[in-house]
Protein backbone atom coordinates (compact mmCIF):
# COMPACT_ATOMS: atom_id res chain seq x y z
CA MET A 1 -9.84 -18.74 -0.19
CA SER A 2 -9.60 -16.26 -2.75
CA ARG A 3 -13.19 -15.65 -4.41
CA LEU A 4 -13.60 -14.34 -8.19
CA LEU A 5 -16.31 -12.44 -9.52
CA HIS A 6 -17.19 -12.22 -13.44
CA ILE A 7 -18.74 -9.33 -14.60
CA SER A 8 -19.90 -9.78 -18.00
CA ALA A 9 -20.88 -6.51 -19.97
CA SER A 10 -22.55 -8.74 -23.10
CA PRO A 11 -26.25 -9.11 -23.76
CA ARG A 12 -25.53 -11.50 -26.50
CA GLY A 13 -25.48 -14.51 -24.81
CA ALA A 14 -23.84 -18.01 -26.65
CA ALA A 15 -23.17 -15.07 -29.72
CA SER A 16 -20.79 -13.24 -27.50
CA GLU A 17 -17.27 -13.05 -28.42
CA SER A 18 -16.35 -11.89 -24.94
CA LEU A 19 -18.04 -14.33 -23.31
CA ALA A 20 -17.00 -17.17 -25.16
CA ILE A 21 -13.47 -16.61 -24.34
CA ALA A 22 -14.07 -15.52 -20.86
CA GLU A 23 -15.60 -19.37 -20.33
CA SER A 24 -12.20 -20.30 -21.42
CA PHE A 25 -10.61 -17.95 -18.80
CA LEU A 26 -12.71 -19.68 -16.18
CA ASP A 27 -12.81 -23.43 -17.09
CA ALA A 28 -9.05 -22.90 -16.60
CA TYR A 29 -9.04 -21.11 -13.84
CA ARG A 30 -11.32 -23.76 -12.04
CA GLU A 31 -9.16 -26.09 -12.68
CA VAL A 32 -6.61 -25.10 -10.61
CA HIS A 33 -8.38 -23.00 -7.96
CA GLY A 34 -11.86 -24.69 -7.72
CA ASP A 35 -15.22 -23.34 -8.14
CA ALA A 36 -14.82 -20.40 -5.64
CA VAL A 37 -16.47 -18.35 -9.40
CA ASP A 38 -19.57 -16.41 -9.61
CA HIS A 39 -21.34 -14.55 -12.21
CA PHE A 40 -22.51 -10.86 -12.48
CA ASP A 41 -24.58 -10.67 -15.57
CA LEU A 42 -25.05 -6.76 -16.04
CA TRP A 43 -27.98 -7.49 -18.11
CA ASP A 44 -29.91 -9.51 -15.72
CA GLY A 45 -32.07 -6.77 -14.76
CA THR A 46 -30.81 -6.41 -10.84
CA LEU A 47 -28.39 -3.11 -11.54
CA PRO A 48 -30.09 -0.17 -10.02
CA ALA A 49 -30.21 3.21 -11.62
CA PHE A 50 -28.27 6.20 -10.55
CA GLY A 51 -30.52 9.29 -11.38
CA PRO A 52 -31.59 12.01 -9.46
CA ALA A 53 -31.94 10.40 -6.13
CA GLY A 54 -28.84 8.88 -6.02
CA ALA A 55 -26.89 11.38 -7.52
CA GLY A 56 -28.02 13.97 -4.52
CA ALA A 57 -27.10 11.14 -1.67
CA LYS A 58 -23.77 11.46 -3.15
CA MET A 59 -23.79 14.82 -2.99
CA THR A 60 -25.51 14.76 0.86
CA VAL A 61 -22.68 12.09 1.54
CA LEU A 62 -19.85 14.32 0.39
CA ALA A 63 -21.13 17.08 2.32
CA GLY A 64 -20.78 15.20 5.31
CA ASP A 65 -24.44 14.29 5.95
CA ASP A 66 -26.59 11.33 5.84
CA PRO A 67 -29.15 10.54 2.89
CA SER A 68 -33.28 10.55 3.59
CA GLY A 69 -36.16 9.93 1.80
CA ASP A 70 -35.66 8.89 -1.73
CA GLN A 71 -31.74 9.32 -1.43
CA ALA A 72 -31.60 6.92 1.34
CA ALA A 73 -33.65 4.53 -0.93
CA ALA A 74 -31.23 4.88 -3.61
CA TRP A 75 -28.04 5.05 -1.73
CA ARG A 76 -28.98 1.35 -0.10
CA ALA A 77 -29.76 -0.09 -3.42
CA ALA A 78 -26.21 1.36 -4.54
CA ARG A 79 -24.76 -0.21 -1.26
CA ALA A 80 -26.16 -3.30 -2.09
CA VAL A 81 -24.06 -3.58 -5.41
CA PHE A 82 -20.81 -2.48 -3.97
CA GLU A 83 -21.04 -5.15 -1.27
CA ARG A 84 -21.49 -7.63 -3.77
CA PHE A 85 -18.62 -6.19 -5.56
CA ASP A 86 -16.34 -6.03 -2.98
CA SER A 87 -16.80 -9.28 -1.30
CA TYR A 88 -14.52 -10.61 -4.15
CA ASP A 89 -10.73 -10.23 -4.62
CA ARG A 90 -10.55 -11.29 -8.00
CA TYR A 91 -12.34 -10.21 -11.25
CA LEU A 92 -13.10 -10.80 -14.57
CA PHE A 93 -14.62 -8.52 -16.96
CA SER A 94 -15.95 -9.44 -20.28
CA VAL A 95 -16.35 -6.12 -22.57
CA PRO A 96 -17.12 -6.11 -26.05
CA MET A 97 -16.73 -2.91 -27.71
CA TRP A 98 -19.73 -0.62 -28.31
CA ASN A 99 -19.28 2.70 -30.09
CA SER A 100 -15.21 2.88 -29.58
CA SER A 101 -16.19 2.59 -26.05
CA VAL A 102 -17.66 0.00 -23.50
CA PRO A 103 -21.67 -0.88 -23.30
CA TYR A 104 -23.66 1.51 -20.95
CA VAL A 105 -24.36 -0.93 -18.58
CA LEU A 106 -21.36 -1.31 -17.58
CA LYS A 107 -20.91 2.55 -17.32
CA GLN A 108 -23.83 2.31 -14.97
CA PHE A 109 -22.39 -0.16 -12.89
CA ILE A 110 -19.20 2.03 -12.48
CA ASP A 111 -21.15 5.27 -11.33
CA VAL A 112 -23.37 3.07 -9.24
CA VAL A 113 -20.56 1.52 -7.18
CA SER A 114 -17.94 4.30 -7.33
CA GLN A 115 -19.32 6.57 -4.45
CA PRO A 116 -17.20 8.15 -1.72
CA GLY A 117 -15.74 5.75 1.44
CA TRP A 118 -17.07 2.70 -0.93
CA VAL A 119 -14.03 2.68 -3.67
CA PHE A 120 -12.38 6.25 -3.40
CA ALA A 121 -11.48 8.37 -0.62
CA PHE A 122 -11.16 12.34 -1.41
CA ASP A 123 -8.60 14.77 0.29
CA PRO A 124 -9.25 18.42 -0.78
CA GLU A 125 -5.06 19.00 -1.01
CA LYS A 126 -4.16 15.43 -1.95
CA GLY A 127 -7.33 14.57 -4.31
CA TYR A 128 -8.42 10.92 -4.70
CA SER A 129 -7.12 7.75 -3.11
CA GLY A 130 -8.59 4.49 -4.18
CA LEU A 131 -9.60 2.49 -1.61
CA LEU A 132 -9.73 -1.30 -3.22
CA GLN A 133 -6.39 -2.33 -2.31
CA GLY A 134 -5.10 -5.60 -2.39
CA LYS A 135 -7.61 -7.32 -5.36
CA LYS A 136 -7.05 -7.66 -9.30
CA ALA A 137 -8.99 -8.13 -11.80
CA ALA A 138 -8.39 -9.81 -15.81
CA VAL A 139 -10.23 -8.07 -18.53
CA VAL A 140 -11.25 -9.72 -22.05
CA TYR A 141 -11.58 -7.12 -24.93
CA THR A 142 -13.24 -7.77 -27.95
CA SER A 143 -14.15 -5.70 -30.82
CA ALA A 144 -15.60 -6.13 -34.67
CA VAL A 145 -13.94 -3.07 -36.50
CA TYR A 146 -11.49 -1.34 -34.26
CA GLY A 147 -8.01 -2.94 -34.05
CA GLU A 148 -4.37 -1.69 -33.45
CA GLY A 149 -2.75 -0.19 -36.69
CA ARG A 150 -5.75 0.08 -38.40
CA PRO A 151 -6.75 3.57 -39.43
CA PRO A 152 -8.99 6.26 -37.99
CA ALA A 153 -11.93 5.06 -39.87
CA PHE A 154 -11.75 1.44 -38.22
CA GLY A 155 -12.56 3.41 -34.90
CA ARG A 156 -10.94 4.75 -32.30
CA ASP A 157 -10.19 3.20 -28.47
CA HIS A 158 -12.11 4.58 -25.61
CA GLN A 159 -12.99 1.13 -24.25
CA ALA A 160 -9.48 -0.05 -22.51
CA PRO A 161 -8.27 3.13 -21.30
CA PHE A 162 -11.53 4.24 -19.79
CA LEU A 163 -12.01 0.81 -17.93
CA GLU A 164 -8.33 0.39 -17.01
CA GLY A 165 -8.29 3.97 -15.77
CA TRP A 166 -10.86 3.13 -13.60
CA LEU A 167 -9.86 0.28 -12.43
CA ARG A 168 -6.32 1.81 -11.20
CA TRP A 169 -8.23 4.82 -9.82
CA THR A 170 -10.01 2.46 -7.09
CA GLY A 171 -6.76 1.12 -6.21
CA ILE A 172 -6.61 -1.90 -8.35
CA THR A 173 -3.50 -2.04 -10.21
CA GLU A 174 -2.84 -5.54 -10.80
CA LEU A 175 -4.09 -5.76 -14.33
CA SER A 176 -3.98 -8.36 -16.95
CA THR A 177 -5.98 -8.66 -20.42
CA VAL A 178 -7.30 -10.51 -23.28
CA GLU A 179 -7.95 -8.90 -26.84
CA PHE A 180 -9.38 -10.48 -29.70
CA ARG A 181 -10.14 -7.61 -32.24
CA PRO A 182 -11.10 -9.15 -35.77
CA ASN A 183 -11.96 -7.10 -39.09
CA LEU A 184 -15.40 -7.62 -40.16
CA ALA A 185 -13.59 -7.70 -43.70
CA THR A 186 -11.83 -10.28 -43.15
CA ALA A 187 -13.27 -13.50 -43.75
CA ASP A 188 -11.05 -15.45 -41.53
CA ALA A 189 -11.06 -14.60 -37.81
CA GLU A 190 -10.84 -17.93 -36.64
CA THR A 191 -6.51 -17.65 -36.08
CA GLY A 192 -6.87 -14.73 -34.09
CA ARG A 193 -9.90 -16.28 -31.76
CA ARG A 194 -7.95 -19.31 -31.16
CA ALA A 195 -5.00 -17.35 -30.21
CA ALA A 196 -7.35 -15.36 -27.54
CA HIS A 197 -8.93 -18.22 -26.26
CA ALA A 198 -5.47 -20.04 -25.55
CA GLU A 199 -4.14 -16.62 -23.99
CA ALA A 200 -7.26 -16.81 -21.80
CA ARG A 201 -6.71 -20.27 -20.68
CA GLU A 202 -3.19 -19.40 -19.77
CA LEU A 203 -4.03 -16.47 -17.73
CA GLY A 204 -6.48 -18.20 -16.27
CA LYS A 205 -4.34 -21.22 -14.88
CA ARG A 206 -2.08 -18.57 -13.49
CA PHE A 207 -4.27 -16.04 -12.13
C-alpha cells in the first residue's frame, strides 16, 4: 500500500496558510486512500546539522572510502533521516516563501538527504542521475507578497524552481502543485484562499 509523508516547512502552526492548505489536501487524501499518512515537521528538532563532519563524510564517500569518527556519526545521523524519507513513495511538501526562496530548514533537510548512493548517482562522463524513481510529490506553495505577474519590487520566485529542480534531480518527476499567493496590499484574500483549498482537496482525492 502506498504511504504518504507530509514534510512541512512552516513554523507558524495554526497561523500557517501552507499548513492549512496541506490539511485540506490530506483530509481528502485520507477519504480516498485511508490513514497511511505521516507528518515530518522540519521544525521538531530532530533534523541533524550537516556541517564540517557531514561534509567531510560526503567527500570521503565520494572518494570511495568509509567515514570514521565524527564523520561516521554525522553520516549515520543523515542516513537515518534519508531512510525515513525513502520509506515513503508519495510526498506532500508545504512550503511558505521566505525571502524569495524556501525556509532554511527545508534547505537543511535537502542537504542532509542529498548524498551519493542515496538520492543520486554520479558518473564522470554522464553526470548525475536520480535514484528516487517511481515516487511522486505534491507541493503547496504560499507567499504573502510575491505573485506571478507582479512587478519585481514584489519579489522573485526562487522557491518553486529550487524545490522542483531538486525533486526532478532526485528522480521524482511526477509533480503536482497548489499555490496561494495573495498580495498583502489586497484587503480580501478570501477568494484566492477558498480556491487554493478547493484545488488542494481535488488534488488530494486523485493523488
